[in-house]
Coordinates of C-alpha atoms and ligand atoms in Angstrom, one line a residue:
X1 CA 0.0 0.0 0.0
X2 CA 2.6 2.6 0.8
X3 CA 4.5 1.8 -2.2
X4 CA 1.2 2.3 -4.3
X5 CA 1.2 5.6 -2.1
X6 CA 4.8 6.5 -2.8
X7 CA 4.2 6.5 -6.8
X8 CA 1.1 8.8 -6.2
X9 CA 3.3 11.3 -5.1
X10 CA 2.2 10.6 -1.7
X11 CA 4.8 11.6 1.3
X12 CA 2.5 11.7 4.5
X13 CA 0.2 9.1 5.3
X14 CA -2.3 9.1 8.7
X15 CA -2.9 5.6 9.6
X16 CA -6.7 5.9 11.5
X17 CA -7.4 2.3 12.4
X18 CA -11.4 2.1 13.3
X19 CA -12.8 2.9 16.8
X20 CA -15.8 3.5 18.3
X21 CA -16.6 5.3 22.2
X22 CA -15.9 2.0 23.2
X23 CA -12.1 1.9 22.5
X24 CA -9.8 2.4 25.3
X25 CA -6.5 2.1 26.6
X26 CA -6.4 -1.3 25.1
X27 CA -7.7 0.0 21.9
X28 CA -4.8 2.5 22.4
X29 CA -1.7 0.1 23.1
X30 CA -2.7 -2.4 20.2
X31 CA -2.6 1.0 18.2
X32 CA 0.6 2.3 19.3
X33 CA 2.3 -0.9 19.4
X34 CA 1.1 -1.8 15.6
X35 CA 2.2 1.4 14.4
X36 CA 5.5 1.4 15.9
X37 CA 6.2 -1.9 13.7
X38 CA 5.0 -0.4 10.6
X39 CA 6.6 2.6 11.9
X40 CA 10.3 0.1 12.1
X41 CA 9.6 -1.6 9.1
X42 CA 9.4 1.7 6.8
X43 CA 12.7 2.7 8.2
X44 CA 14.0 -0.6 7.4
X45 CA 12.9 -0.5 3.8
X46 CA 13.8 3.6 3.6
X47 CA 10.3 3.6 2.2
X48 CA 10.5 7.9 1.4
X49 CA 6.9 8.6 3.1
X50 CA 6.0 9.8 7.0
X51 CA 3.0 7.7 8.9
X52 CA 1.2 9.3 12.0
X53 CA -1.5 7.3 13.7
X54 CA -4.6 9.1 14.6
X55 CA -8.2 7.1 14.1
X56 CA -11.4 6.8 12.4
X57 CA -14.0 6.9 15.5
X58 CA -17.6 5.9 14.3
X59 CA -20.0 8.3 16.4
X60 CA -21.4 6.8 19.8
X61 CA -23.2 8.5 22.4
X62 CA -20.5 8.1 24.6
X63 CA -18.0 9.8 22.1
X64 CA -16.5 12.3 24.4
X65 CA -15.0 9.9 26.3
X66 CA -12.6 8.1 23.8
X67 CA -10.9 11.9 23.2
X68 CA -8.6 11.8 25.9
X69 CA -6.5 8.9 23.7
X70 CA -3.6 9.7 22.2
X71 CA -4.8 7.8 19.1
X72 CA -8.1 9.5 19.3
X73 CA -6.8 12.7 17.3
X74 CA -5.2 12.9 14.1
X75 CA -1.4 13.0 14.2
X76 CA -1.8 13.0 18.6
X77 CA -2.5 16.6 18.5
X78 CA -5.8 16.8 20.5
X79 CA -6.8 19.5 17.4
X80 CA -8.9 17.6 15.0
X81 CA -10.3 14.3 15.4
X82 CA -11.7 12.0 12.5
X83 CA -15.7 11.0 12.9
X84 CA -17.5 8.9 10.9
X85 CA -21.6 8.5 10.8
X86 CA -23.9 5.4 10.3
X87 CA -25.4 5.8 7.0
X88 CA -28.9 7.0 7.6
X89 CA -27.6 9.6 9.9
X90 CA -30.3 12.6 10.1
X91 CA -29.0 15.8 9.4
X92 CA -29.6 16.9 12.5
X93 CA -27.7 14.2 14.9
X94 CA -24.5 15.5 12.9
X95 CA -24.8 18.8 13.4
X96 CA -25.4 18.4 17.0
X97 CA -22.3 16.0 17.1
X98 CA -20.3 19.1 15.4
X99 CA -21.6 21.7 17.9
X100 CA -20.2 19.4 21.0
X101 CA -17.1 19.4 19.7
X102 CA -16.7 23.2 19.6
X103 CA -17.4 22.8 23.2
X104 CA -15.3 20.2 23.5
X105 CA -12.8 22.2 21.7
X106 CA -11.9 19.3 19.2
X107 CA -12.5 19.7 15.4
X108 CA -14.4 17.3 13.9
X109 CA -13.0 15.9 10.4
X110 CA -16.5 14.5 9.1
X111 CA -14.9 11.4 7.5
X112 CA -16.3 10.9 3.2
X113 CA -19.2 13.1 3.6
X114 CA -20.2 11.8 0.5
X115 CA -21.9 8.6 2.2
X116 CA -24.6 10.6 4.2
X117 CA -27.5 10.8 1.6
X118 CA -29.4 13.1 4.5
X119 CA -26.8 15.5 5.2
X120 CA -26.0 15.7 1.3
X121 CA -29.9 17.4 0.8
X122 CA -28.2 20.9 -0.4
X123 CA -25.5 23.3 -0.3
X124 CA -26.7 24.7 2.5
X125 CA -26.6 21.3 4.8
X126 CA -22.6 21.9 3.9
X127 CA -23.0 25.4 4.9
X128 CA -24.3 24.9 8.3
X129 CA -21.5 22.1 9.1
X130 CA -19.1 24.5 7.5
X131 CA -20.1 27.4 10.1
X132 CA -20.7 25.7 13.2
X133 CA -16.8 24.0 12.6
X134 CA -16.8 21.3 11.0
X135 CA -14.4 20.3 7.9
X136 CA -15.8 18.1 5.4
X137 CA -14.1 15.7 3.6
X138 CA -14.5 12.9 0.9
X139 CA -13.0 9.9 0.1
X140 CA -10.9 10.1 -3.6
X141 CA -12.1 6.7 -4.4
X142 CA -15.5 7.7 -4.2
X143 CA -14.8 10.8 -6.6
X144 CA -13.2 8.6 -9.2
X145 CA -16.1 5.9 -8.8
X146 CA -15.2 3.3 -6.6
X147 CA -18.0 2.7 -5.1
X148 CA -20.5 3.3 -8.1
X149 CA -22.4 5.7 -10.3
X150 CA -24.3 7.4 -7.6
X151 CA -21.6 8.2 -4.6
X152 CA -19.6 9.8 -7.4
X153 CA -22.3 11.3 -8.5
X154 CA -22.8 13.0 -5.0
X155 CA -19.5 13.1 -5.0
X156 CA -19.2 15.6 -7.8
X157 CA -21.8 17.6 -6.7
X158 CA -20.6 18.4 -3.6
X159 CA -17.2 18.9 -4.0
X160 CA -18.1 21.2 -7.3
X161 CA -20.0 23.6 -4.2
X162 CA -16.4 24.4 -2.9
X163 CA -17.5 23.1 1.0
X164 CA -15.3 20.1 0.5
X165 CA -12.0 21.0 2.9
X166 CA -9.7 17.6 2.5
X167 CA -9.7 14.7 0.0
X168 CA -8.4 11.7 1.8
X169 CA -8.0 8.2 0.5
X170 CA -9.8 5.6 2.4
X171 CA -7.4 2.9 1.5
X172 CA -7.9 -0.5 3.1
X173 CA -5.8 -3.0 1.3
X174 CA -3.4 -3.4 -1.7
X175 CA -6.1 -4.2 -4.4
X176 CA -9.6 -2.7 -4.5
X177 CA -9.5 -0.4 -1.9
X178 CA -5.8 0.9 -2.3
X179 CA -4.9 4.7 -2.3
X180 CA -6.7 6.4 -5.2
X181 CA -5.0 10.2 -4.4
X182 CA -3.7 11.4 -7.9
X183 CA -6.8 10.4 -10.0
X184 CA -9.1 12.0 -6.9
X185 CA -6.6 15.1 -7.3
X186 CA -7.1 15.6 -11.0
X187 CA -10.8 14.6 -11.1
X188 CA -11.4 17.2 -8.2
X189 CA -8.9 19.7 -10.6
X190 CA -12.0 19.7 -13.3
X191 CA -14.3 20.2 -11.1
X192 CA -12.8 23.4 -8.8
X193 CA -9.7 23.9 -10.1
X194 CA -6.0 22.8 -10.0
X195 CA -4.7 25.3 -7.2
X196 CA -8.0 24.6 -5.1
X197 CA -7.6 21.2 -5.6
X198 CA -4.6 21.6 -4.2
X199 CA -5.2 22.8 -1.0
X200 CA -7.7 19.8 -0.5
X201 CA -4.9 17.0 -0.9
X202 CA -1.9 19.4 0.5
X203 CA -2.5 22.7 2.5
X204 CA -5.3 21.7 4.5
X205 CA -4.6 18.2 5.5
X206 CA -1.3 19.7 6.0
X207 CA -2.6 22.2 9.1
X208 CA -4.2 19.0 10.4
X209 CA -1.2 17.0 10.3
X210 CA 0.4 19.9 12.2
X211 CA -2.5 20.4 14.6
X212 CA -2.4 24.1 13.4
X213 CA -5.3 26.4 14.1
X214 CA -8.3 26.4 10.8
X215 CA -8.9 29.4 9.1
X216 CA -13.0 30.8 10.1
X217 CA -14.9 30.1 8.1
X218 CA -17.1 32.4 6.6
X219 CA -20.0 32.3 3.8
X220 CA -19.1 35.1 1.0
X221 CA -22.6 36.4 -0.5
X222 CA -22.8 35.1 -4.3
Ligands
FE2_1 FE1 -15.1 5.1 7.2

């Protein structure tokens, strides 16, 4: 996978195994032990690509409680944390989920936003997340179709409203589900642009990588 990664172009890679508000301290050795091999086995190899570890925490009720673990934020920062939705999540439970966090002082990295057919209604469900703090993101595989005709579809739409913040790839393995970056890149270039696409594959995830504060957001009148 991180050779596929490597001939993308790829040099930074944040491994976010699955949790849930279950996971905890257990959870978090298994994490930190795994990664420390891959973590050996890359220096071994002088693979030319950086791993972090953060997660990808499906939401729970009980989510504020798996925060305080190291692996629970992306890159260990405590800035930005990655949160993923059951499918059929209404609109509504999201953006309740994105106003704790503000107290919480966490940012929520809405993980392929694409996937949630109810919070995907219009451009101004994206707007609302948007302004209450969330960043939205989408998988590349999705964008480049592979999941199907309809998630790219959705895919296409929403990135072409500008709300979409990060592409990420949600790799799983080496075949069907390996890193998909470069093609997300230039199908997301046709859609907004080369320089904004960009800033969704580079700057952005960048600042997260870095835990550095996001730039507010705010809606410019059309
Ligand atoms: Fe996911």
């Amino acid at each position: 996978m991180l050779e596929s990664a490597i001939h993308q172009g790829i040099t930074h890679v944040l491994c976010t195994p699955h949790a849930n508000d279950r996971s905890n301290s257990h959870a978090n050795e298994l994490f930190q032990l795994r990664f420390k091999e891959l973590k050996d086995k890359i220096a071994k190899l002088e693979l030319p690509i950086e791993i972090g570890l953060g997660s990808e925490i499906m939401f729970g009720m009980n989510i504020q409680d798996v925060l305080q673990y190291p692996f629970a934020t992306l890159n260990g920062t405590g800035k930005y944390f990655l949160i993923e939705f059951p499918r059929q999540t209404p609109f509504e439970i999201i953006l309740n989920v994105v106003k704790a966090a503000k107290r919480w002082k966490v940012i929520p990295v809405i993980a392929h936003h694409e996937r949630y057919p109810l919070a995907c209604r219009s451009e101004q469900q994206l707007i609302q997340l948007r302004t209450e703090g969330a960043i939205l993101s989408i998988d590349a595989g999705s964008l480049v179709g592979q999941f199907g005709g309809a998630i790219q579809k959705v895919s296409r739409e929403i990135v072409a409203t500008g709300h979409i913040e990060i592409m990420m790839s949600d790799a799983h393995d080496d075949e069907k589900q390996n890193f998909r970056l470069a093609e997300g890149r230039a199908a997301a270039a046709e859609l907004i642009g080369a320089p904004r696409a960009r800033e969704t594959v580079v700057d952005a995830p960048r600042r997260v990588w870095n835990g550095e504060p996001w730039p507010k957001f705010e809606m410019v009148k059309k």
